[in-house]
Amino acid sequence: MPLKTMKDLLVQQLDELLAGERHITQVMPKLARAANSNRLRDAIESYQRQSKEHVGRLDPIFREMDLKPRKAEARGMKGLLEDCLRLAALDNAEAHVRDAAIIAVAQHVKHDVIAGYGCAKTWASLLGMHDAADELQRSLADERNADAELTRIAEDLNLAAVEAAV
Ligand SMILES: [Fe+2]
């Protein structure tokens, strides 16, 4: 689709967010199963449920714009999720190290969607789509909270991993 207007840009971002959230719902269960820490596993499982809610918030925005989502390729997200699958298959890595790597890749995923929701929310607001901007803000807040939670988990687990190795 040619990008001419801010609305075109918003639609492209929404398509990418929707594709990314749908991929996340498929990949997170595999990542959760690969986690050693129960706390990390619970957190990742909650992000999988949250992604489904976020898909549910995006659908009405397309309806409000009288558009159907297009099949977008969220290329950056695709690479990140391939990293997730590689990690999930790493049976030989030491458990704490694998958890540290899982947290890192999950945070990369979160930062990608934080950027996407942040841009989409700003553009929707500028275009006068205030209900859509509010919904995008809610998902943005969820993603930021998830990122902060992963940082807290990393602080505890990474310390435990380093102490175990000494
Ligand atoms: Fe999400």
Coordinates of N, CA and C and ligand atoms in Angstrom, one line a residue:
M1 N 0.8 -1.2 0.0 CA 0.0 0.0 0.0 C 0.9 1.2 0.0
P2 N 0.6 2.2 -0.9 CA 1.4 3.4 -0.9 C 1.1 4.2 0.4
L3 N 2.2 4.8 0.9 CA 2.0 5.6 2.1 C 2.0 7.1 1.7
K4 N 0.8 7.6 1.8 CA 0.6 9.1 1.4 C 0.3 9.9 2.6
T5 N -0.5 9.4 3.5 CA -1.1 10.2 4.5 C -0.7 9.6 5.9
M6 N -0.9 10.4 6.9 CA -0.7 9.9 8.3 C -1.7 8.8 8.6
K7 N -2.8 8.8 8.0 CA -3.8 7.7 8.2 C -3.2 6.4 7.6
D8 N -2.6 6.5 6.4 CA -1.9 5.3 5.8 C -0.9 4.8 6.8
L9 N -0.1 5.7 7.3 CA 1.0 5.3 8.2 C 0.4 4.6 9.5
L10 N -0.7 5.2 10.0 CA -1.3 4.5 11.2 C -1.8 3.1 10.8
V11 N -2.5 3.0 9.7 CA -3.0 1.7 9.3 C -1.9 0.7 9.1
Q12 N -0.8 1.1 8.5 CA 0.3 0.2 8.4 C 0.8 -0.3 9.7
Q13 N 0.9 0.7 10.7 CA 1.4 0.3 12.0 C 0.4 -0.6 12.7
L14 N -0.9 -0.3 12.6 CA -1.9 -1.2 13.2 C -1.8 -2.6 12.6
D15 N -1.6 -2.7 11.3 CA -1.5 -4.0 10.6 C -0.3 -4.8 11.2
E16 N 0.8 -4.1 11.4 CA 2.0 -4.7 11.9 C 1.8 -5.1 13.4
L17 N 1.2 -4.3 14.2 CA 0.9 -4.6 15.6 C 0.0 -5.9 15.7
L18 N -1.0 -5.9 14.8 CA -1.9 -7.0 14.9 C -1.2 -8.3 14.5
A19 N -0.4 -8.3 13.4 CA 0.4 -9.4 13.0 C 1.4 -9.8 14.1
G20 N 2.0 -8.9 14.7 CA 3.0 -9.1 15.8 C 2.3 -9.8 17.0
E21 N 1.2 -9.2 17.4 CA 0.5 -9.8 18.6 C 0.0 -11.2 18.3
R22 N -0.4 -11.5 17.1 CA -0.9 -12.8 16.7 C 0.3 -13.8 16.8
H23 N 1.4 -13.4 16.3 CA 2.6 -14.2 16.3 C 3.0 -14.5 17.8
I24 N 2.9 -13.4 18.6 CA 3.3 -13.6 20.0 C 2.5 -14.6 20.7
T25 N 1.1 -14.6 20.4 CA 0.3 -15.6 21.1 C 0.7 -17.0 20.8
Q26 N 1.3 -17.2 19.6 CA 1.7 -18.6 19.2 C 3.0 -19.0 19.8
V27 N 3.9 -18.0 19.9 CA 5.3 -18.3 20.3 C 5.5 -18.3 21.8
M28 N 4.7 -17.5 22.6 CA 4.9 -17.4 24.0 C 4.8 -18.7 24.8
P29 N 3.8 -19.6 24.4 CA 3.7 -20.8 25.1 C 5.0 -21.7 25.0
K30 N 5.6 -21.6 23.9 CA 6.9 -22.4 23.7 C 8.0 -21.8 24.6
L31 N 8.0 -20.5 24.6 CA 9.0 -19.8 25.5 C 8.8 -20.1 26.9
A32 N 7.5 -20.1 27.3 CA 7.1 -20.4 28.7 C 7.6 -21.8 29.1
R33 N 7.4 -22.7 28.2 CA 7.8 -24.1 28.5 C 9.3 -24.2 28.7
A34 N 10.0 -23.4 28.0 CA 11.5 -23.5 28.1 C 12.0 -22.8 29.3
A35 N 11.2 -22.0 30.0 CA 11.7 -21.3 31.2 C 11.9 -22.2 32.4
N36 N 13.0 -22.0 33.1 CA 13.3 -22.8 34.3 C 12.5 -22.2 35.5
S37 N 12.6 -20.9 35.6 CA 12.0 -20.3 36.8 C 10.4 -20.2 36.7
N38 N 9.7 -20.6 37.8 CA 8.3 -20.6 37.7 C 7.8 -19.2 37.6
R39 N 8.5 -18.2 38.2 CA 8.1 -16.8 38.2 C 8.1 -16.3 36.7
L40 N 9.2 -16.7 36.1 CA 9.4 -16.3 34.7 C 8.3 -16.9 33.8
R41 N 8.1 -18.2 34.0 CA 7.1 -18.9 33.2 C 5.7 -18.3 33.4
D42 N 5.4 -18.0 34.7 CA 4.0 -17.4 34.9 C 3.9 -16.0 34.2
A43 N 5.0 -15.3 34.3 CA 5.0 -13.9 33.6 C 4.8 -14.1 32.1
I44 N 5.5 -15.0 31.5 CA 5.4 -15.2 30.0 C 4.0 -15.7 29.7
E45 N 3.5 -16.6 30.5 CA 2.1 -17.1 30.2 C 1.1 -15.9 30.3
S46 N 1.3 -15.0 31.2 CA 0.4 -13.9 31.4 C 0.5 -13.0 30.1
Y47 N 1.7 -12.9 29.6 CA 1.9 -12.0 28.4 C 1.2 -12.6 27.2
Q48 N 1.1 -14.0 27.2 CA 0.4 -14.6 26.1 C -1.1 -14.3 26.2
R49 N -1.6 -14.4 27.4 CA -3.1 -14.0 27.6 C -3.3 -12.6 27.2
Q50 N -2.4 -11.7 27.6 CA -2.5 -10.3 27.4 C -2.5 -10.0 25.9
S51 N -1.7 -10.7 25.1 CA -1.6 -10.5 23.7 C -3.0 -10.8 23.0
K52 N -3.7 -11.8 23.5 CA -5.0 -12.0 23.0 C -5.9 -10.8 23.3
E53 N -5.8 -10.2 24.5 CA -6.6 -9.0 24.8 C -6.2 -7.9 23.9
H54 N -4.9 -7.8 23.6 CA -4.5 -6.7 22.7 C -5.0 -6.8 21.3
V55 N -5.1 -8.1 20.8 CA -5.7 -8.3 19.5 C -7.1 -7.9 19.5
G56 N -7.8 -8.2 20.6 CA -9.2 -7.8 20.8 C -9.4 -6.3 20.9
R57 N -8.4 -5.5 21.3 CA -8.5 -4.1 21.3 C -8.2 -3.5 19.9
L58 N -7.4 -4.2 19.1 CA -7.1 -3.7 17.8 C -8.2 -3.9 16.8
D59 N -8.9 -5.0 16.9 CA -10.0 -5.3 15.9 C -11.0 -4.1 15.8
P60 N -11.5 -3.6 16.9 CA -12.5 -2.5 16.8 C -12.0 -1.2 16.1
I61 N -10.7 -1.0 16.3 CA -10.1 0.2 15.7 C -10.2 0.1 14.1
F62 N -9.9 -1.1 13.6 CA -10.0 -1.3 12.2 C -11.5 -1.1 11.8
R63 N -12.4 -1.6 12.6 CA -13.9 -1.4 12.3 C -14.2 0.1 12.3
E64 N -13.7 0.8 13.3 CA -14.0 2.2 13.4 C -13.5 3.0 12.1
M65 N -12.4 2.5 11.5 CA -11.8 3.1 10.3 C -12.4 2.5 9.1
D66 N -13.4 1.6 9.3 CA -14.0 0.9 8.1 C -13.0 0.2 7.3
L67 N -12.1 -0.5 7.9 CA -11.0 -1.2 7.2 C -10.9 -2.6 7.7
K68 N -10.4 -3.4 6.8 CA -10.1 -4.8 7.3 C -8.6 -4.9 7.4
P69 N -8.1 -5.6 8.5 CA -6.7 -5.7 8.6 C -6.1 -6.4 7.3
R70 N -4.9 -5.9 6.9 CA -4.2 -6.6 5.8 C -3.2 -7.5 6.3
K71 N -2.8 -8.5 5.5 CA -1.8 -9.4 6.0 C -0.4 -8.7 6.0
A72 N 0.0 -8.3 7.1 CA 1.3 -7.6 7.2 C 2.4 -8.5 7.6
E73 N 3.6 -8.2 7.2 CA 4.7 -8.9 7.7 C 5.5 -8.1 8.6
A74 N 5.4 -8.4 9.9 CA 6.1 -7.7 10.9 C 7.5 -8.2 11.0
R75 N 8.3 -7.7 10.1 CA 9.7 -8.3 9.8 C 10.6 -8.3 11.1
G76 N 10.6 -7.1 11.8 CA 11.4 -7.1 13.0 C 10.9 -8.0 14.0
M77 N 9.6 -8.1 14.2 CA 9.1 -9.0 15.2 C 9.3 -10.5 14.8
K78 N 9.2 -10.7 13.5 CA 9.4 -12.1 13.0 C 10.8 -12.6 13.4
G79 N 11.8 -11.8 13.2 CA 13.2 -12.1 13.6 C 13.3 -12.4 15.1
L80 N 12.7 -11.5 15.9 CA 12.7 -11.7 17.4 C 12.0 -13.0 17.8
L81 N 10.9 -13.3 17.1 CA 10.2 -14.5 17.5 C 11.0 -15.7 17.1
E82 N 11.7 -15.6 16.0 CA 12.6 -16.8 15.6 C 13.6 -17.0 16.7
D83 N 14.2 -15.9 17.2 CA 15.1 -16.0 18.3 C 14.5 -16.7 19.5
C84 N 13.2 -16.4 19.8 CA 12.5 -17.0 20.9 C 12.4 -18.5 20.7
L85 N 12.1 -18.9 19.5 CA 12.0 -20.4 19.2 C 13.3 -21.1 19.3
R86 N 14.4 -20.4 18.9 CA 15.7 -21.0 19.0 C 16.1 -21.2 20.5
L87 N 15.7 -20.2 21.3 CA 16.0 -20.3 22.8 C 15.1 -21.5 23.3
A88 N 13.9 -21.6 22.9 CA 13.0 -22.6 23.5 C 13.6 -24.0 23.1
A89 N 14.4 -24.1 22.1 CA 14.9 -25.4 21.7 C 16.3 -25.7 22.3
L90 N 16.8 -24.7 23.1 CA 18.1 -24.9 23.7 C 18.1 -25.8 24.9
D91 N 18.2 -27.1 24.7 CA 18.1 -28.0 25.9 C 19.4 -28.0 26.6
N92 N 20.5 -27.7 26.0 CA 21.8 -27.9 26.6 C 22.3 -26.7 27.5
A93 N 21.6 -25.6 27.3 CA 22.1 -24.4 28.1 C 21.8 -24.6 29.5
E94 N 22.7 -24.1 30.4 CA 22.4 -24.1 31.8 C 21.1 -23.3 32.1
A95 N 20.3 -23.9 33.0 CA 19.0 -23.4 33.2 C 18.9 -21.9 33.5
H96 N 19.8 -21.4 34.4 CA 19.8 -19.9 34.7 C 20.2 -19.1 33.5
V97 N 21.1 -19.6 32.8 CA 21.6 -18.9 31.6 C 20.5 -18.8 30.5
R98 N 19.8 -19.9 30.4 CA 18.6 -19.9 29.4 C 17.6 -18.9 29.9
D99 N 17.3 -18.9 31.2 CA 16.3 -17.9 31.7 C 16.7 -16.5 31.4
A100 N 18.0 -16.2 31.6 CA 18.5 -14.9 31.3 C 18.3 -14.5 29.9
A101 N 18.6 -15.5 29.0 CA 18.5 -15.2 27.6 C 17.0 -15.1 27.2
I102 N 16.1 -15.8 27.8 CA 14.7 -15.7 27.6 C 14.2 -14.4 28.0
I103 N 14.6 -13.9 29.1 CA 14.2 -12.5 29.6 C 14.7 -11.5 28.5
A104 N 15.9 -11.6 28.1 CA 16.4 -10.6 27.1 C 15.6 -10.6 25.9
V105 N 15.3 -11.8 25.3 CA 14.6 -11.8 24.0 C 13.1 -11.3 24.3
A106 N 12.5 -11.7 25.4 CA 11.2 -11.2 25.7 C 11.1 -9.7 25.9
Q107 N 12.2 -9.1 26.4 CA 12.3 -7.6 26.5 C 12.4 -7.0 25.2
H108 N 13.2 -7.6 24.3 CA 13.3 -7.1 22.9 C 11.9 -7.1 22.3
V109 N 11.1 -8.2 22.5 CA 9.8 -8.2 21.9 C 8.9 -7.1 22.5
K110 N 9.0 -6.9 23.8 CA 8.2 -5.8 24.5 C 8.6 -4.5 23.9
H111 N 9.9 -4.2 23.8 CA 10.4 -2.9 23.3 C 9.9 -2.6 21.9
D112 N 9.8 -3.7 21.1 CA 9.3 -3.5 19.7 C 7.8 -3.1 19.7
V113 N 7.0 -3.7 20.6 CA 5.6 -3.4 20.6 C 5.4 -2.1 21.3
I114 N 6.2 -1.7 22.3 CA 6.1 -0.4 23.0 C 6.3 0.7 21.9
A115 N 7.3 0.5 21.1 CA 7.5 1.5 20.0 C 6.3 1.6 19.1
G116 N 5.8 0.4 18.7 CA 4.7 0.4 17.8 C 3.4 1.0 18.4
Y117 N 3.1 0.7 19.6 CA 1.9 1.2 20.3 C 2.1 2.7 20.5
G118 N 3.3 3.1 20.9 CA 3.5 4.5 21.2 C 3.3 5.4 19.9
C119 N 3.8 4.9 18.8 CA 3.6 5.7 17.5 C 2.1 5.7 17.1
A120 N 1.5 4.5 17.2 CA 0.1 4.4 16.8 C -0.8 5.3 17.6
K121 N -0.5 5.2 18.9 CA -1.4 6.1 19.9 C -1.2 7.5 19.5
T122 N 0.0 8.0 19.3 CA 0.2 9.4 19.0 C -0.5 9.8 17.7
W123 N -0.3 8.9 16.7 CA -0.9 9.3 15.4 C -2.5 9.2 15.4
A124 N -3.0 8.3 16.2 CA -4.5 8.2 16.3 C -5.0 9.5 17.0
S125 N -4.3 9.9 18.0 CA -4.7 11.1 18.7 C -4.6 12.3 17.8
L126 N -3.5 12.4 17.0 CA -3.4 13.6 16.1 C -4.5 13.6 15.1
L127 N -5.0 12.4 14.7 CA -6.0 12.3 13.7 C -7.4 12.4 14.3
G128 N -7.5 12.7 15.6 CA -8.8 12.9 16.2 C -9.5 11.6 16.6
M129 N -8.8 10.5 16.5 CA -9.4 9.2 16.8 C -9.2 8.9 18.3
H130 N -9.9 9.6 19.1 CA -9.6 9.6 20.6 C -9.9 8.2 21.2
D131 N -11.0 7.6 20.8 CA -11.3 6.2 21.4 C -10.2 5.3 21.1
A132 N -9.8 5.3 19.8 CA -8.7 4.4 19.4 C -7.4 4.7 20.2
A133 N -7.1 6.0 20.3 CA -5.9 6.4 21.1 C -6.0 5.9 22.5
D134 N -7.1 6.0 23.1 CA -7.3 5.5 24.5 C -7.0 4.0 24.6
E135 N -7.5 3.2 23.6 CA -7.3 1.8 23.6 C -5.9 1.4 23.4
L136 N -5.2 2.1 22.5 CA -3.8 1.9 22.2 C -3.0 2.3 23.4
Q137 N -3.4 3.3 24.1 CA -2.7 3.7 25.4 C -2.8 2.6 26.4
R138 N -3.9 1.9 26.5 CA -4.1 0.8 27.5 C -3.1 -0.3 27.2
S139 N -3.0 -0.7 25.9 CA -2.1 -1.7 25.5 C -0.7 -1.3 25.8
L140 N -0.4 0.0 25.5 CA 1.0 0.5 25.7 C 1.4 0.4 27.2
A141 N 0.4 0.8 28.0 CA 0.7 0.7 29.5 C 0.9 -0.8 29.9
D142 N 0.1 -1.7 29.3 CA 0.4 -3.1 29.7 C 1.8 -3.5 29.3
E143 N 2.2 -3.1 28.1 CA 3.5 -3.5 27.6 C 4.6 -2.9 28.4
R144 N 4.4 -1.7 28.8 CA 5.5 -1.1 29.7 C 5.6 -1.8 31.0
N145 N 4.4 -2.1 31.6 CA 4.4 -2.8 32.9 C 5.1 -4.2 32.7
A146 N 4.8 -4.8 31.6 CA 5.4 -6.2 31.4 C 6.9 -6.0 31.3
D147 N 7.4 -5.0 30.6 CA 8.8 -4.7 30.5 C 9.5 -4.5 31.8
A148 N 8.8 -3.7 32.7 CA 9.3 -3.4 34.0 C 9.3 -4.6 34.9
E149 N 8.3 -5.5 34.7 CA 8.3 -6.7 35.5 C 9.4 -7.6 35.1
L150 N 9.7 -7.7 33.7 CA 10.8 -8.5 33.3 C 12.1 -8.0 33.8
T151 N 12.3 -6.7 33.9 CA 13.5 -6.1 34.5 C 13.7 -6.6 36.0
R152 N 12.5 -6.5 36.7 CA 12.6 -7.0 38.1 C 13.0 -8.5 38.2
I153 N 12.4 -9.3 37.4 CA 12.7 -10.7 37.4 C 14.2 -10.9 37.0
A154 N 14.6 -10.2 36.0 CA 16.0 -10.3 35.6 C 17.0 -9.9 36.7
E155 N 16.7 -8.9 37.5 CA 17.5 -8.5 38.5 C 17.7 -9.6 39.6
D156 N 16.6 -10.3 39.9 CA 16.7 -11.4 40.8 C 17.4 -12.6 40.3
L157 N 16.9 -13.0 39.1 CA 17.4 -14.3 38.5 C 18.8 -14.2 38.0
N158 N 19.2 -13.1 37.4 CA 20.6 -13.0 37.0 C 21.6 -13.0 38.1
L159 N 21.2 -12.3 39.2 CA 22.0 -12.3 40.4 C 22.2 -13.8 40.9
A160 N 21.1 -14.5 41.0 CA 21.1 -15.9 41.4 C 22.0 -16.7 40.5
A161 N 21.9 -16.4 39.2 CA 22.7 -17.2 38.2 C 24.2 -16.9 38.4
V162 N 24.6 -15.7 38.7 CA 26.0 -15.3 38.8 C 26.5 -15.9 40.2
E163 N 25.7 -15.8 41.2 CA 26.1 -16.4 42.5 C 26.3 -17.9 42.5
A164 N 25.4 -18.5 41.7 CA 25.5 -20.0 41.6 C 26.7 -20.4 40.8
A165 N 27.3 -19.5 40.0 CA 28.4 -19.9 39.2 C 29.7 -19.6 39.9
V166 N 29.7 -18.9 41.0 CA 30.9 -18.5 41.7 C 31.4 -19.7 42.6
Ligands
FE1 FE 0.7 -7.0 23.5

